[in-house]
Amino acid sequence: MKILPPYSGRFEVGAVDLELPVREPRDFLPEYLNPILVNKLDRHGHKVGNRKARKVYEACQKSAMPENASKEEEAFSHDQAWLNQARYLSEKGYRFDNAILRFQTILCTMYYPSDIKRKDATLYPNVAWLGRPFKKTMLPVLDYMSMYGSWAKLFFPVVLQMGRFHLQARVALPLADPANVSPALSQGTFEGDTRNLDKQKFPVVIFSHGLGGNRLGYSQFCGELASHGFIVAAIEHRDGSGLGSFVWTEVDQLLYSKDSPLDKKTQKRLRRLRAWGAAESVYNMPIGDDGEDDATARNKADEPLGKDMKNLQNMFAKVPYLPFESVGLASFMDKQGEKETGLRQAQLAMRAAEIEEMVFVLNRINNGDCDFLASLRTRSLGTSLCGAKKYGGARKRLSLPRVTEFFAKWKGQMDLKFPSLIGHSFGGATLFEYLRTDQEHFQYGIVLDPWMDFVRDPATDKSVRGCLNKPTYVINSEGFTLWREHYNKLCRVLMDGVVNGHLDRGWLFTVSGANHTDFSDMPFLLPGIFGSALPAKDANRTITTLTIEQIISLRQQKHLRQIETGSILNDLGTHKQNTKMGGLRLNGDPDGQKPSQNVFNKLYSAALRSRGSKKKNPFLWELRGWREGGERRPHGHHLSKASGDDMKREGRTSRNSAREDTFSEVSVQGSGEDLKPQFIDPVQHSEDQPDPWEGIVIDSDARRVYDVWEKQVYHKLGRRYPYSMITFALWLMGIRGGFAVAGHVL
């Protein structure tokens, strides 16, 4: 067994699984896709042919609504139609083998702080990185790898290697006391009630993973946040974009089928559970005995129903990664058309629905509704994280509390008035689209290396222009910043936040030498394949430090605003870390006044200049960005600072002093307008040179966050350049170094 590196925070980190049925189950498949083609039907474990499956599904659709239904019957809820379809399939012995874009349950892993002593924490089992049982969790990984051709089978030993890794997080540790959390993090938790001034709460983060990710794939990032006092809900999306998941959905097979291994009395009790809303799974559902009241049945032991059934493997639906070419669409490596874009938008819509559902679940927990969890949960807290044997042994050995007792201690401990939303890659795209809606849960978003291809562009789609009215803070990898059209679109999208915000307008940092995978666990698991010019530990420290410090800044600003409005008492004498409110500073605009609309109209249409770029499509996105940067300066340190000859010829350096022209970041040459990224590197300046921050378009929070990173991380960074397949590929391309020393934040 291999353990990932320890977290740097003061707390131990616990982890538990939560899977619950959603309030409004529904499909997100676009109309032009055949559900039978995406989610295959099977009967008694055998696949059903497409022609027969189509007939079965048509009959199933009719069963949801009787032909001679009255208007009152036609108005019944969507939930009932969903259940009618499920009942029809179960009675006929059919089931969906897959559940892609079928919004049925919400699954997440909760990473949370624990103040248990380290010696006592070792008695609890570690979370397995691939989850358990290994045979089932390994299959989605192999399916995902098979998309890249038969040669990918050669990497089967790599999957076995990944299966040996375990997290530092341990299953079902007791929750810490929020009074031990740093006061800087707990600020902003008071909402108009001065009697609770001394009560601290845990800041909450909801995390959205990228393509090929899952709830455990970013454990180092999520666990690092938890070790500093955050509660992180890492969602496992079931939209077909993840590595693979399982939905315990086949309760209908047991409820209605004549071939069910359950007796009629048990089926009746299960149908009673369904009446409570527990319609999505029975894998770990408590079942009451005859004569027991509902409350007793809901709080029954965690023993999983059907644990001894031979056909248990047929009691769940798989959610594999969905290759577009498998449903007749273009691969994501090829040019994307209207249908491909529509399918991606459907995935983004389902991801947004999962975020909404996650907020609802967290509020129920925070309100102390533990019976809700005990009666409706569809898996145990730790069986899928460490295995049934280890979790069962720990429960007996440590007398672990059951669900109701475990979450009873969470009542009122989470600050859900000011939560954080964070996403990586496709999860970053999810944030952009979600924050454009009328949601009121999140006041800001932190985006890690977003994949912008399917984010609607305000330059071409005026319906989304001005809709991003929440500040967004972006941490980019060097490869994605050098990817010309990608960075270009990102800047246009971020302009919305600048236009709509006066105080907090966001920032964009680039971690020099970082690759797209540095935001996940992959460099820790397989450094020889996914390592970048920046060691995995240093990259993780940089990303988490920037994230934590920005959240602290926002929470402190909220705290100050509450004091100014009289919502809470003035406690600045006890909280001395409060800072002034952030705000954008444009060149020649020291007071952060809102620029004219003409300026932003030009910024929307601006394009990042890249000379000699070729229309090639390398296999990896980061290689695309590195290639374009390398073509601009193929012999090292492309996009270097003031020493760049072409930048000098254009009359620009990274240390421009403030000028009167508020539009100085955009230059018009020839027939096109070019947005030039203003890279600044304060670490490199000396006392006799002007302040490199002067005259730069930034949110003032960026200066504070950078200073904390420089103090806590930069001076501790190693100067080791790891060797990996990615860095070797860059070396072959003539790219020997980035536009700054690896690890710099620009």
XYZ file of C-alpha atoms in Angstrom:
746
model
C 0.000 0.000 0.000
C 1.314 3.437 -0.967
C 0.175 6.611 0.783
C 0.015 9.995 -0.929
C 1.997 12.846 0.705
C 0.666 14.367 3.951
C -1.294 17.603 4.005
C 0.295 20.753 5.399
C -2.604 22.039 7.525
C -3.052 21.658 11.264
C -6.018 19.273 11.021
C -6.257 15.599 10.213
C -8.587 14.966 7.259
C -11.619 12.708 7.300
C -13.695 11.540 4.345
C -17.137 9.990 3.921
C -19.358 9.232 0.952
C -22.822 10.648 0.443
C -25.230 9.439 -2.237
C -28.849 10.518 -2.123
C -31.774 10.470 -4.545
C -32.436 13.821 -6.169
C -35.673 15.713 -5.702
C -36.608 15.796 -9.400
C -35.102 12.894 -11.369
C -34.940 13.560 -15.105
C -32.991 13.001 -18.305
C -30.592 15.566 -19.763
C -30.027 13.781 -23.071
C -30.534 16.030 -26.119
C -33.563 15.106 -28.216
C -31.455 14.188 -31.246
C -29.722 11.368 -29.333
C -31.412 7.996 -28.989
C -31.544 7.036 -25.284
C -31.189 3.372 -26.227
C -27.965 4.156 -28.055
C -26.452 5.988 -25.101
C -27.821 3.861 -22.257
C -28.137 0.289 -23.446
C -30.975 -1.935 -22.270
C -30.341 -5.426 -20.989
C -32.518 -8.256 -19.745
C -31.372 -10.800 -17.203
C -27.791 -9.714 -17.731
C -27.883 -9.957 -21.541
C -27.679 -6.976 -23.900
C -30.814 -6.207 -25.918
C -30.444 -5.424 -29.628
C -31.076 -1.856 -30.742
C -34.183 -2.689 -32.793
C -35.897 -4.529 -29.962
C -34.695 -2.012 -27.413
C -36.254 0.798 -29.429
C -39.657 -0.921 -29.361
C -39.392 -1.572 -25.639
C -38.495 2.028 -24.958
C -41.388 3.353 -27.066
C -43.790 1.176 -25.100
C -42.154 2.388 -21.913
C -42.753 6.006 -22.928
C -46.438 5.303 -23.508
C -46.727 3.639 -20.105
C -45.719 6.860 -18.422
C -48.923 8.536 -19.660
C -52.162 6.569 -20.243
C -53.716 7.132 -23.669
C -57.111 8.181 -22.284
C -55.743 10.234 -19.430
C -57.746 13.209 -18.229
C -56.300 16.682 -17.992
C -55.841 16.209 -14.263
C -53.911 12.997 -14.875
C -51.798 14.665 -17.538
C -50.759 17.242 -14.996
C -49.210 14.749 -12.604
C -45.599 15.308 -11.649
C -42.559 14.493 -13.706
C -41.397 12.329 -10.798
C -44.381 10.013 -11.217
C -43.744 9.685 -14.955
C -40.152 8.731 -14.201
C -41.301 6.072 -11.713
C -43.894 4.717 -14.132
C -41.211 4.177 -16.761
C -38.951 2.467 -14.242
C -41.812 0.247 -13.068
C -42.667 -0.791 -16.613
C -39.090 -1.787 -17.396
C -38.755 -3.716 -14.139
C -42.000 -5.618 -14.625
C -40.834 -6.684 -18.078
C -37.415 -7.661 -16.752
C -35.518 -4.851 -18.501
C -33.081 -2.382 -17.046
C -30.767 0.369 -18.245
C -27.216 -0.907 -18.201
C -25.893 2.683 -18.189
C -27.199 5.864 -16.583
C -25.425 8.585 -18.575
C -27.128 11.988 -18.251
C -29.881 10.376 -16.158
C -30.202 12.656 -13.149
C -31.126 10.201 -10.394
C -28.785 10.497 -7.441
C -26.161 12.949 -6.245
C -22.836 11.463 -5.126
C -19.974 13.242 -3.400
C -17.083 12.607 -1.065
C -16.975 14.958 1.899
C -13.452 15.986 2.918
C -13.502 17.622 6.343
C -11.141 18.622 9.186
C -10.721 16.512 12.301
C -8.843 17.470 15.467
C -8.235 13.873 16.479
C -4.664 13.100 17.486
C -2.548 11.620 14.722
C -1.815 8.516 16.785
C -5.534 7.862 17.223
C -6.251 8.657 13.572
C -4.076 5.744 12.435
C -6.726 3.366 13.781
C -9.102 4.499 11.023
C -8.760 3.065 7.486
C -7.248 5.177 4.705
C -9.338 6.004 1.653
C -8.331 4.006 -1.439
C -7.631 6.322 -4.379
C -9.619 4.195 -6.838
C -12.267 3.346 -4.272
C -13.565 -0.128 -3.595
C -14.308 -2.848 -4.616
C -11.225 -2.672 -6.790
C -12.528 -5.024 -9.488
C -15.482 -2.733 -10.154
C -13.656 0.579 -9.871
C -10.861 -0.662 -12.126
C -13.201 -1.408 -15.046
C -14.147 2.242 -15.763
C -10.451 3.141 -15.852
C -9.750 0.411 -18.403
C -12.763 1.488 -20.475
C -11.537 5.081 -20.419
C -8.048 4.037 -21.522
C -9.455 1.886 -24.347
C -10.628 5.066 -26.116
C -7.031 5.727 -27.078
C -6.670 2.486 -29.013
C -5.581 -1.068 -28.396
C -2.072 0.079 -27.515
C -3.505 1.534 -24.313
C -3.813 -2.019 -22.975
C -0.071 -1.935 -22.490
C -0.705 0.453 -19.613
C -2.706 -2.099 -17.620
C 0.139 -2.329 -15.037
C -0.309 1.415 -14.537
C -3.912 0.829 -13.434
C -2.744 -1.787 -10.960
C -0.203 0.712 -9.671
C -2.918 3.336 -9.187
C -4.981 0.801 -7.257
C -2.257 0.537 -4.624
C -2.414 4.217 -3.686
C -4.312 5.444 -0.651
C -5.115 8.951 0.523
C -3.888 10.577 3.703
C -7.581 11.140 4.437
C -9.181 8.509 6.660
C -12.737 7.238 6.691
C -15.260 8.606 9.205
C -12.944 10.583 11.478
C -14.856 12.734 13.995
C -15.507 16.310 12.888
C -13.271 18.976 14.409
C -14.447 21.801 16.615
C -14.900 24.899 14.400
C -13.537 27.023 17.245
C -10.098 25.707 16.299
C -10.327 27.103 12.767
C -8.265 30.178 11.970
C -10.222 33.378 12.742
C -9.322 34.639 9.268
C -11.357 31.804 7.733
C -14.273 32.022 10.133
C -14.934 35.700 9.448
C -17.991 36.499 7.436
C -20.021 33.688 8.996
C -22.369 35.975 10.877
C -25.622 36.941 9.233
C -27.307 39.744 11.115
C -27.370 38.081 14.558
C -24.913 39.663 16.988
C -25.728 37.045 19.625
C -23.765 34.504 17.561
C -20.753 36.757 17.153
C -18.398 34.309 18.869
C -19.713 31.264 17.023
C -17.387 30.075 14.284
C -18.313 27.842 11.381
C -16.430 25.857 8.793
C -16.131 27.500 5.358
C -17.628 25.255 2.686
C -16.327 24.426 -0.795
C -18.181 22.577 -3.549
C -15.759 21.140 -6.091
C -16.460 20.160 -9.718
C -13.993 17.853 -11.474
C -12.885 17.894 -15.105
C -13.037 15.392 -17.971
C -11.925 11.962 -16.857
C -12.086 12.962 -13.191
C -14.102 11.796 -10.213
C -14.684 12.617 -6.566
C -11.305 11.144 -5.512
C -9.171 12.370 -8.411
C -8.345 15.704 -6.736
C -7.790 14.372 -3.226
C -4.543 16.278 -2.665
C -6.190 19.610 -3.464
C -9.433 18.895 -1.573
C -7.621 17.289 1.353
C -5.212 20.213 1.605
C -8.150 22.609 1.897
C -9.749 20.368 4.542
C -6.519 20.276 6.549
C -6.760 24.072 6.853
C -10.354 24.016 8.107
C -12.587 23.741 5.017
C -15.398 21.269 4.445
C -15.147 20.221 0.799
C -17.933 18.423 -1.074
C -16.295 16.888 -4.158
C -19.085 15.939 -6.565
C -18.822 12.908 -8.832
C -20.652 13.995 -11.972
C -22.819 11.438 -13.786
C -22.992 13.286 -17.113
C -20.657 10.970 -19.027
C -17.641 13.255 -18.655
C -16.100 11.533 -15.634
C -13.781 8.587 -15.309
C -16.664 6.293 -14.435
C -19.239 5.918 -11.708
C -21.953 3.612 -10.420
C -25.526 4.549 -9.578
C -27.335 2.147 -7.285
C -30.642 2.530 -9.101
C -32.179 -0.857 -9.683
C -34.603 -0.934 -6.783
C -37.423 -1.425 -9.311
C -36.103 -4.865 -10.203
C -36.671 -5.878 -6.582
C -39.927 -4.022 -6.035
C -41.998 -5.190 -8.973
C -40.345 -8.117 -10.716
C -41.819 -11.573 -10.217
C -38.280 -12.915 -10.467
C -37.154 -10.826 -7.504
C -35.182 -12.800 -4.890
C -37.131 -10.942 -2.188
C -40.316 -12.253 -0.627
C -43.535 -10.282 -0.934
C -43.324 -8.849 2.583
C -39.883 -7.422 1.939
C -41.051 -5.998 -1.367
C -43.913 -4.336 0.456
C -41.570 -2.763 2.986
C -39.370 -1.511 0.159
C -42.346 0.069 -1.536
C -43.065 1.833 1.747
C -39.523 3.183 1.691
C -40.164 4.412 -1.823
C -43.137 6.335 -0.506
C -40.675 8.198 1.704
C -38.735 9.097 -1.417
C -36.014 6.436 -1.302
C -36.579 5.465 -4.906
C -33.098 5.239 -6.336
C -31.264 2.418 -4.602
C -31.324 -0.357 -2.052
C -27.650 -1.163 -1.918
C -27.250 0.137 1.637
C -30.831 0.969 2.536
C -32.002 0.057 6.056
C -34.970 -2.318 6.031
C -37.335 -2.479 9.006
C -38.944 -5.615 10.365
C -42.679 -6.203 10.477
C -44.267 -4.262 13.273
C -41.588 -1.581 13.411
C -42.667 2.009 12.998
C -41.272 4.189 10.263
C -38.780 5.998 12.495
C -37.292 2.737 13.720
C -37.040 1.411 10.182
C -35.358 4.559 8.921
C -32.681 4.364 11.602
C -31.999 0.657 11.232
C -28.431 -0.598 10.984
C -26.230 0.030 7.985
C -26.385 -3.563 6.772
C -26.755 -3.520 2.975
C -29.773 -5.204 1.523
C -28.856 -8.007 -0.826
C -25.302 -8.360 0.421
C -25.542 -12.126 -0.001
C -27.387 -12.052 -3.317
C -25.567 -13.611 -6.219
C -27.061 -11.109 -8.618
C -26.021 -8.026 -6.665
C -23.893 -6.930 -9.615
C -27.129 -6.339 -11.539
C -28.439 -3.936 -8.921
C -26.608 -0.882 -10.193
C -26.214 1.097 -13.395
C -22.836 2.183 -14.725
C -21.954 5.710 -15.763
C -18.913 5.304 -18.016
C -17.091 8.038 -19.863
C -19.070 8.818 -23.028
C -16.940 8.942 -26.193
C -18.855 11.105 -28.642
C -17.894 8.899 -31.568
C -19.758 5.982 -29.927
C -23.065 7.801 -30.522
C -22.262 8.988 -34.038
C -20.735 12.361 -33.164
C -17.273 13.773 -33.742
C -14.512 13.008 -31.271
C -13.543 15.881 -28.984
C -10.176 15.968 -30.760
C -11.957 16.803 -34.037
C -13.869 19.881 -35.108
C -17.017 20.249 -33.027
C -20.356 20.919 -34.683
C -23.756 21.981 -33.453
C -24.706 18.560 -32.090
C -21.420 18.099 -30.270
C -21.819 21.527 -28.716
C -25.399 20.686 -27.759
C -24.298 17.524 -25.981
C -21.599 19.399 -24.069
C -24.154 22.028 -23.073
C -26.424 19.214 -21.836
C -23.558 17.923 -19.711
C -22.983 21.407 -18.330
C -26.697 21.721 -17.542
C -26.705 18.438 -15.608
C -23.573 19.473 -13.739
C -25.326 22.687 -12.723
C -28.310 20.653 -11.493
C -25.956 18.476 -9.440
C -24.428 21.579 -7.854
C -27.909 22.846 -6.966
C -28.792 19.473 -5.451
C -25.538 19.426 -3.489
C -26.363 22.792 -1.943
C -29.781 21.433 -0.940
C -28.237 18.339 0.702
C -25.670 20.394 2.620
C -28.403 22.671 3.923
C -30.394 19.658 5.140
C -27.304 18.395 6.980
C -26.615 21.829 8.442
C -30.204 22.029 9.667
C -29.744 18.765 11.567
C -32.078 16.656 9.424
C -30.245 13.388 10.029
C -33.336 11.235 9.479
C -33.316 12.547 5.926
C -29.861 11.031 5.418
C -30.564 7.805 7.273
C -33.701 7.005 5.309
C -32.699 8.097 1.818
C -28.963 7.445 1.531
C -28.034 4.858 -1.052
C -24.626 3.732 0.194
C -22.762 3.574 3.480
C -20.331 6.229 4.634
C -17.170 4.278 3.933
C -17.737 0.958 2.160
C -17.004 2.400 -1.288
C -13.977 4.298 0.037
C -12.021 1.571 1.800
C -13.924 -1.676 1.201
C -16.661 -3.494 3.116
C -14.228 -5.602 5.140
C -12.077 -2.707 6.362
C -15.026 -0.436 7.043
C -16.974 -3.168 8.831
C -13.949 -4.003 10.944
C -13.414 -0.352 11.836
C -17.053 0.026 12.833
C -16.825 -2.858 15.271
C -13.357 -1.998 16.552
C -13.921 1.737 16.990
C -17.689 1.726 17.540
C -18.133 4.170 14.676
C -21.384 6.115 14.870
C -24.162 5.373 12.451
C -25.315 7.927 9.914
C -27.760 9.698 12.215
C -25.279 9.988 15.071
C -22.389 10.906 12.785
C -24.081 13.854 11.096
C -25.844 15.030 14.245
C -22.543 16.705 15.183
C -22.553 18.610 11.883
C -25.676 20.587 12.740
C -25.032 24.303 12.381
C -21.306 23.820 11.787
C -21.129 24.860 8.106
C -21.172 28.400 6.774
C -23.553 28.015 3.846
C -24.263 31.742 3.647
C -20.962 32.323 1.857
C -19.800 29.064 0.208
C -17.070 28.705 -2.410
C -17.448 27.076 -5.817
C -14.284 25.661 -7.398
C -13.831 23.688 -10.613
C -11.010 22.383 -12.793
C -10.951 22.086 -16.609
C -14.495 21.107 -17.659
C -15.453 21.848 -14.071
C -14.155 25.370 -14.690
C -16.416 25.599 -17.735
C -19.231 24.416 -15.467
C -18.553 27.328 -13.133
C -18.617 29.921 -15.886
C -21.958 28.704 -17.229
C -23.469 28.201 -13.782
C -22.413 31.607 -12.457
C -24.104 33.177 -15.489
C -27.482 31.935 -14.236
C -29.723 33.567 -11.655
C -28.369 31.368 -8.847
C -27.958 33.046 -5.464
C -25.889 30.440 -3.609
C -22.405 31.545 -4.700
C -21.013 35.062 -4.715
C -17.793 34.154 -6.545
C -15.984 31.292 -8.241
C -12.410 30.005 -8.315
C -11.517 28.385 -11.631
C -8.526 26.092 -12.106
C -7.180 25.908 -15.668
C -10.596 26.050 -17.374
C -11.310 24.273 -20.657
C -13.023 27.033 -22.638
C -14.037 25.277 -25.858
C -17.698 24.908 -24.873
C -18.115 28.033 -22.765
C -20.334 30.405 -24.702
C -18.320 33.314 -26.053
C -19.666 36.835 -25.351
C -17.993 38.006 -28.566
C -20.296 35.826 -30.692
C -23.218 35.140 -28.356
C -24.646 38.414 -27.109
C -27.210 36.554 -24.991
C -24.490 35.771 -22.435
C -22.711 39.125 -22.568
C -22.820 40.744 -19.166
C -24.322 37.652 -17.484
C -21.214 36.749 -15.487
C -21.936 39.148 -12.652
C -19.850 37.383 -10.010
C -16.073 37.828 -9.591
C -14.071 34.914 -10.941
C -10.514 34.085 -9.943
C -8.546 31.974 -12.420
C -5.360 29.967 -11.848
C -4.004 28.915 -15.236
C -1.277 26.514 -16.285
C 1.441 27.848 -18.577
C 0.340 25.587 -21.417
C -3.223 26.929 -21.354
C -2.054 30.532 -21.151
C 0.153 30.047 -24.214
C -2.711 28.371 -26.095
C -3.632 31.415 -28.145
C -7.326 31.062 -28.976
C -8.044 29.447 -25.619
C -6.479 32.240 -23.567
C -8.132 34.754 -25.847
C -11.599 33.411 -25.150
C -10.893 33.213 -21.434
C -10.046 36.926 -21.371
C -13.260 37.815 -23.184
C -15.355 35.779 -20.742
C -13.613 37.329 -17.753
C -14.450 40.798 -19.087
C -18.019 40.206 -17.916
C -16.885 40.115 -14.314
C -14.887 43.297 -14.831
C -17.819 45.077 -16.465
C -20.354 44.083 -13.819
C -18.243 44.391 -10.692
C -16.899 47.509 -9.043
C -15.234 46.058 -5.960
C -14.248 42.443 -6.594
C -13.608 41.867 -10.283
C -11.355 38.830 -10.243
C -7.833 38.061 -11.393
C -5.932 35.608 -13.579
C -2.673 34.040 -12.384
C -0.496 31.748 -14.486
C 1.692 29.178 -12.724
C 4.852 29.060 -14.809
C 5.991 25.580 -15.781
C 2.696 23.958 -14.779
C 0.716 21.535 -16.941
C -3.021 20.904 -17.049
C -2.746 17.738 -14.946
C -0.835 19.488 -12.145
C -4.171 20.479 -10.619
C -5.128 16.821 -10.064
C -3.529 13.849 -8.304
C -1.940 12.437 -11.457
C 1.575 13.907 -10.938
C 1.575 12.342 -7.456
C 0.476 8.946 -8.759
C 2.497 8.773 -11.976
C 5.209 11.444 -11.930
C 7.111 9.712 -14.716
C 4.174 10.253 -17.074
C 2.398 13.390 -15.883
C 5.174 15.329 -14.154
C 5.808 18.896 -15.315
C 8.655 21.348 -14.819
C 7.169 21.981 -11.388
C 7.261 19.176 -8.767
C 3.789 17.950 -7.821
C 4.093 18.996 -4.185
C 5.161 22.533 -5.131
C 2.379 22.860 -7.697
C -0.226 21.739 -5.172
C 1.111 24.137 -2.545
C 0.986 27.018 -5.005
C -2.567 26.292 -6.156
C -3.975 25.732 -2.671
C -2.222 28.783 -1.207
C -3.627 31.082 -3.889
C -7.083 29.553 -3.386
C -7.103 29.776 0.403
C -5.763 33.318 0.522
C -8.335 34.590 -1.959
C -11.150 32.978 0.022
C -9.766 34.543 3.210
C -9.678 37.932 1.506
C -13.285 37.637 0.323
C -14.527 36.482 3.717
C -12.735 39.343 5.424
C -14.223 41.816 2.977
C -17.678 40.467 3.722
C -16.918 40.823 7.414
C -15.987 44.474 6.911
C -19.151 45.136 4.910
C -21.248 43.619 7.702
C -19.561 45.915 10.204
C -20.149 48.952 7.976
C -23.844 48.122 7.563
C -24.273 47.414 11.267
C -25.168 43.761 10.765
C -22.570 42.697 13.322
C -20.566 44.333 16.085
C -17.252 45.996 15.323
C -14.708 43.365 16.334
C -11.712 44.708 14.411
C -9.796 44.837 17.656
C -9.926 41.038 17.894
C -9.552 40.319 14.178
C -6.549 42.320 13.083
C -6.098 40.528 9.779
C -8.899 42.398 8.063
C -7.912 44.078 4.828
C -9.377 46.787 2.666
C -11.869 45.791 0.043
C -10.548 44.675 -3.285
C -11.213 46.368 -6.566
C -9.935 46.620 -10.102
C -7.214 49.125 -10.875
C -7.030 50.151 -14.516
C -4.124 52.125 -15.952
C -4.682 55.773 -15.133
C -7.693 54.835 -13.022
C -6.402 54.559 -9.439
C -9.846 54.810 -7.875
C -11.192 51.729 -9.615
C -13.985 53.559 -11.409
C -15.989 51.646 -13.944
C -14.502 52.010 -17.444
C -16.588 53.061 -20.394
C -18.540 50.513 -22.399
C -16.480 51.320 -25.493
C -13.368 50.010 -23.771
C -14.991 46.687 -23.027
C -16.525 46.384 -26.471
C -12.989 46.518 -27.847
C -11.757 44.025 -25.266
C -14.490 41.576 -26.245
C -13.189 41.556 -29.803
C -9.495 41.588 -28.911
C -7.216 38.777 -30.031
C -3.958 37.604 -28.533
C -1.127 37.914 -31.044
C 0.824 34.762 -31.845
C 3.291 34.887 -34.715
C 3.830 31.945 -36.984
C 1.350 29.700 -35.206
C 0.341 26.670 -37.220
C -3.050 25.037 -37.294
C -2.013 21.794 -35.708
C -3.864 19.807 -33.101
C -1.412 18.095 -30.743
C -2.699 15.231 -28.653
C -2.510 17.083 -25.356
C -3.953 20.543 -24.833
C -0.980 21.775 -22.880
C 1.321 20.709 -25.720
C -0.767 22.858 -28.040
C -0.107 25.888 -25.884
C 3.561 25.077 -25.407
C 3.959 24.534 -29.146
C 2.505 27.922 -29.997
C 4.678 29.578 -27.383
C 7.706 27.680 -28.615
C 7.133 28.835 -32.172
C 7.264 32.409 -30.972
C 10.611 31.830 -29.268
C 11.733 28.272 -29.963
C 15.048 28.383 -28.122
C 13.954 28.869 -24.571
C 12.231 31.427 -22.378
C 9.598 32.419 -24.893
C 7.423 35.274 -23.736
C 10.322 36.358 -21.504
C 10.009 39.591 -19.623
C 11.551 42.916 -20.600
C 14.362 41.171 -22.452
C 12.073 40.085 -25.304
C 13.320 41.664 -28.535
C 9.959 41.613 -30.296
C 8.267 43.131 -27.278
C 10.853 45.897 -27.246
C 10.218 46.565 -30.926
C 6.534 46.912 -30.097
C 7.414 49.433 -27.421
C 6.142 47.414 -24.510
C 7.637 45.758 -21.429
C 6.027 44.025 -18.493
C 6.922 46.906 -16.190
C 5.001 49.723 -17.844
C 4.412 52.700 -15.643
C 0.934 54.077 -15.279
C -0.318 56.008 -18.276
C -3.290 58.247 -18.762
C -4.809 56.015 -21.396
C -7.124 53.517 -19.691
C -6.990 51.423 -22.828
C -3.211 50.965 -22.782
C -3.441 47.209 -22.479
C -4.894 47.041 -25.984
C -2.940 48.204 -29.003
C -4.333 48.579 -32.477
C -1.973 47.568 -35.235
C -3.027 47.078 -38.814
C -6.537 45.772 -39.206
C -6.749 43.777 -35.985
C -6.858 44.516 -32.294
C -4.593 42.444 -30.083
C -4.973 41.795 -26.397
C -1.510 41.382 -24.932
C -1.249 39.430 -21.691
C 0.569 41.615 -19.183
C 2.786 39.132 -17.377
C 4.348 40.571 -14.253
C 6.867 38.915 -11.983
C 7.478 40.894 -8.769
C 10.028 38.350 -7.555
C 12.440 39.427 -10.282
C 12.386 43.184 -9.670
C 14.949 45.084 -7.586
C 14.633 48.125 -5.361
C 16.014 50.528 -7.971
C 13.312 49.533 -10.467
C 9.708 50.738 -10.434
C 7.044 48.609 -8.791
C 6.071 46.018 -11.426
C 2.458 46.092 -10.203
C 2.144 49.765 -11.082
C -0.241 50.467 -13.934
C -1.291 46.844 -14.388
C -4.901 45.768 -14.870
C -5.564 43.789 -11.686
C -7.980 43.265 -8.857
C -6.233 44.608 -5.769
C -6.733 41.254 -4.035
C -4.202 39.860 -6.486
C -1.392 41.823 -4.849
C -2.232 40.515 -1.390
C -2.639 36.911 -2.553
C 0.640 37.091 -4.442
C 2.498 38.475 -1.438
C 1.271 35.626 0.763
C 2.280 33.067 -1.875
C 5.728 34.644 -2.209
C 6.262 34.512 1.545
C 4.855 31.049 2.227
C 5.618 29.095 -0.934
C 8.037 30.762 -3.329
C 11.066 30.837 -1.046
C 10.496 27.162 -0.224
C 10.172 25.989 -3.805
C 12.667 23.439 -4.998
C 14.614 23.997 -8.178
C 14.329 20.399 -9.308
C 12.939 19.760 -12.772
C 11.202 16.358 -12.758
C 11.706 14.053 -15.694
C 8.521 12.782 -17.308
C 7.012 11.945 -20.683
C 5.514 15.440 -20.911
C 8.724 17.321 -20.105
C 10.623 15.047 -22.499
C 8.110 15.839 -25.267
C 8.563 19.548 -24.611
C 12.333 19.130 -24.760
C 12.036 17.421 -28.168
C 9.930 20.345 -29.380
C 12.763 22.723 -28.515
C 11.021 24.123 -25.458
C 13.684 24.015 -22.769
C 12.053 26.396 -20.337
C 8.947 28.451 -19.726
C 8.521 32.205 -19.741
C 9.797 32.338 -16.149
C 11.407 30.093 -13.569
C 9.127 27.125 -12.908
C 6.788 27.817 -10.036
C 6.488 31.553 -10.554
C 3.023 33.031 -10.389
C 2.530 35.551 -13.184
